[in-house]
Amino acid sequence: MLLWRVRRWVTVAVAAAALGMGGVTAAHAADQPEVTYAGSVSDDLGILQINARSAADIKTITAHLVSYASQTEVAEIGTKDFRLFSGSRQDGSWRTRKPLKLPKFGSYRIDVDVTDADGGHVLRQSAGDFAYYVVAKFGALTVDRAAIDREHRDVRVEGTLYGRWPTRQVKPLAARQVEINVDYWTQTTVTTDARGHFTATVRLDAAAPVQAVFTMDGGTPTVLYGESEPVQIGVDQIPTRFTSTVSSTDIDFGQPVAVNVKVEQKTADGWVPLAGRSGGVLFGPDDAQTDVVGRFTTADDGTFTMDYTPWQGGYFQLALDTSDDPFLQAGTGTSDVVHVHRASRFTAFTAARSDTGQVHAEGLIDFSDGWMPGRINVHIQYSPDGVTWSTLTTVEASWGGTGNDFAADLDESGAGYYRAVFDADDNFRSATSQTVFVPAST
């Protein structure tokens, strides 16, 4: 029966918090006064709260506390014992000016008698429950370490359990059981000493909050549930690193590239190989554009090699999976940038002297691997001997229906050799057209 009463009080306390602390409802006209709530203040159990409303000002409030066990009245609280806590006298919340003093702990029925200024009257029996109990309170927990590591996983916890009496007196609770929770699961239970003090040692395998919890343990007097503020314990992780090399930083489209990687962990003796660890590899030009290369597992010397044929330039992105070992840092790494060059070639080039003496050059350039530069700059070059070349002009090729065509009229009048050149960049190979000899003007 006692446990049922306490559970009922918890429901009442929640309602008290919502109604008492959150204010009262808007005024509501009625012929007779109405009692909308009666109960304990959830965080101050010795205080009685009555919520009531009426069309006229409420003049008197009398509360009667009745024992559930004996069905006898144990206390009468009159108007002079209340103060208006919030709202108005037509729709308000009244609280006792000071905590009540009752002969026994327990849960009591509340009967409320209300009269308003117009003579309206209501007697509401069983308007609510008054919970008169000691509530468990904890002092701040102390721990002997803020973080664990692989060799030091035990954490010593100390604290003090207090009881807050309905009269607001706070005293240590001796010989009471306290649960020590790790990540909200009970790992051990200890008993408080004469000063309410307790100590315990818990073992952590990962970062987690540590908390002391009191649940009703059958002691006298009955003490309601309480919990300490959790203390977060972290993990001192072992640093890891990647070192890598690529077989080439410049490859043709369709050509594979190999990445050779070594994974290490930092110890008191320096960096040593990390064997038998797995992870994943991506490839791309940035974090937003990546392709999955695959997963790896390191050899005894901490190394692994992977081959990949990229369709665009980028770098290998390396990540270590440490989900099964919270003491190991989830390291990441990147390789050197690999440039993927797509093919380019001139499919036509001609140069001839016009009637005005100028040389007219034109041609077509093609990109056969599916990509095309944003701007196709073609250099028209001249050489008197076919060995030493100089650029006469640069023109932009554009799509002309059958290919990327370009043309230029040159003022060079002497005999010599002409050609077109496209320069390589990070994404395309260079290309040079055939060489055309143009004789001097006659």
XYZ file of C-alpha atoms in Angstrom, residues 44 46-48 77-84 89 94-100 168:
21
model
C 9.229 21.378 -1.470
C 6.178 20.308 3.222
C 4.371 23.102 1.366
C 0.665 22.624 0.580
C -4.892 24.649 7.609
C -6.837 27.906 7.615
C -6.861 31.034 5.449
C -4.282 32.806 7.598
C -1.823 29.966 6.877
C -1.964 30.555 3.094
C -0.518 33.247 0.837
C -1.436 33.993 -2.763
C -7.888 36.066 -6.032
C -2.224 29.614 -2.840
C 0.616 28.080 -0.850
C 1.188 27.655 2.867
C 3.457 30.301 4.303
C 5.750 27.712 5.858
C 6.179 23.924 5.732
C 3.626 21.891 7.607
C 13.255 21.668 4.908
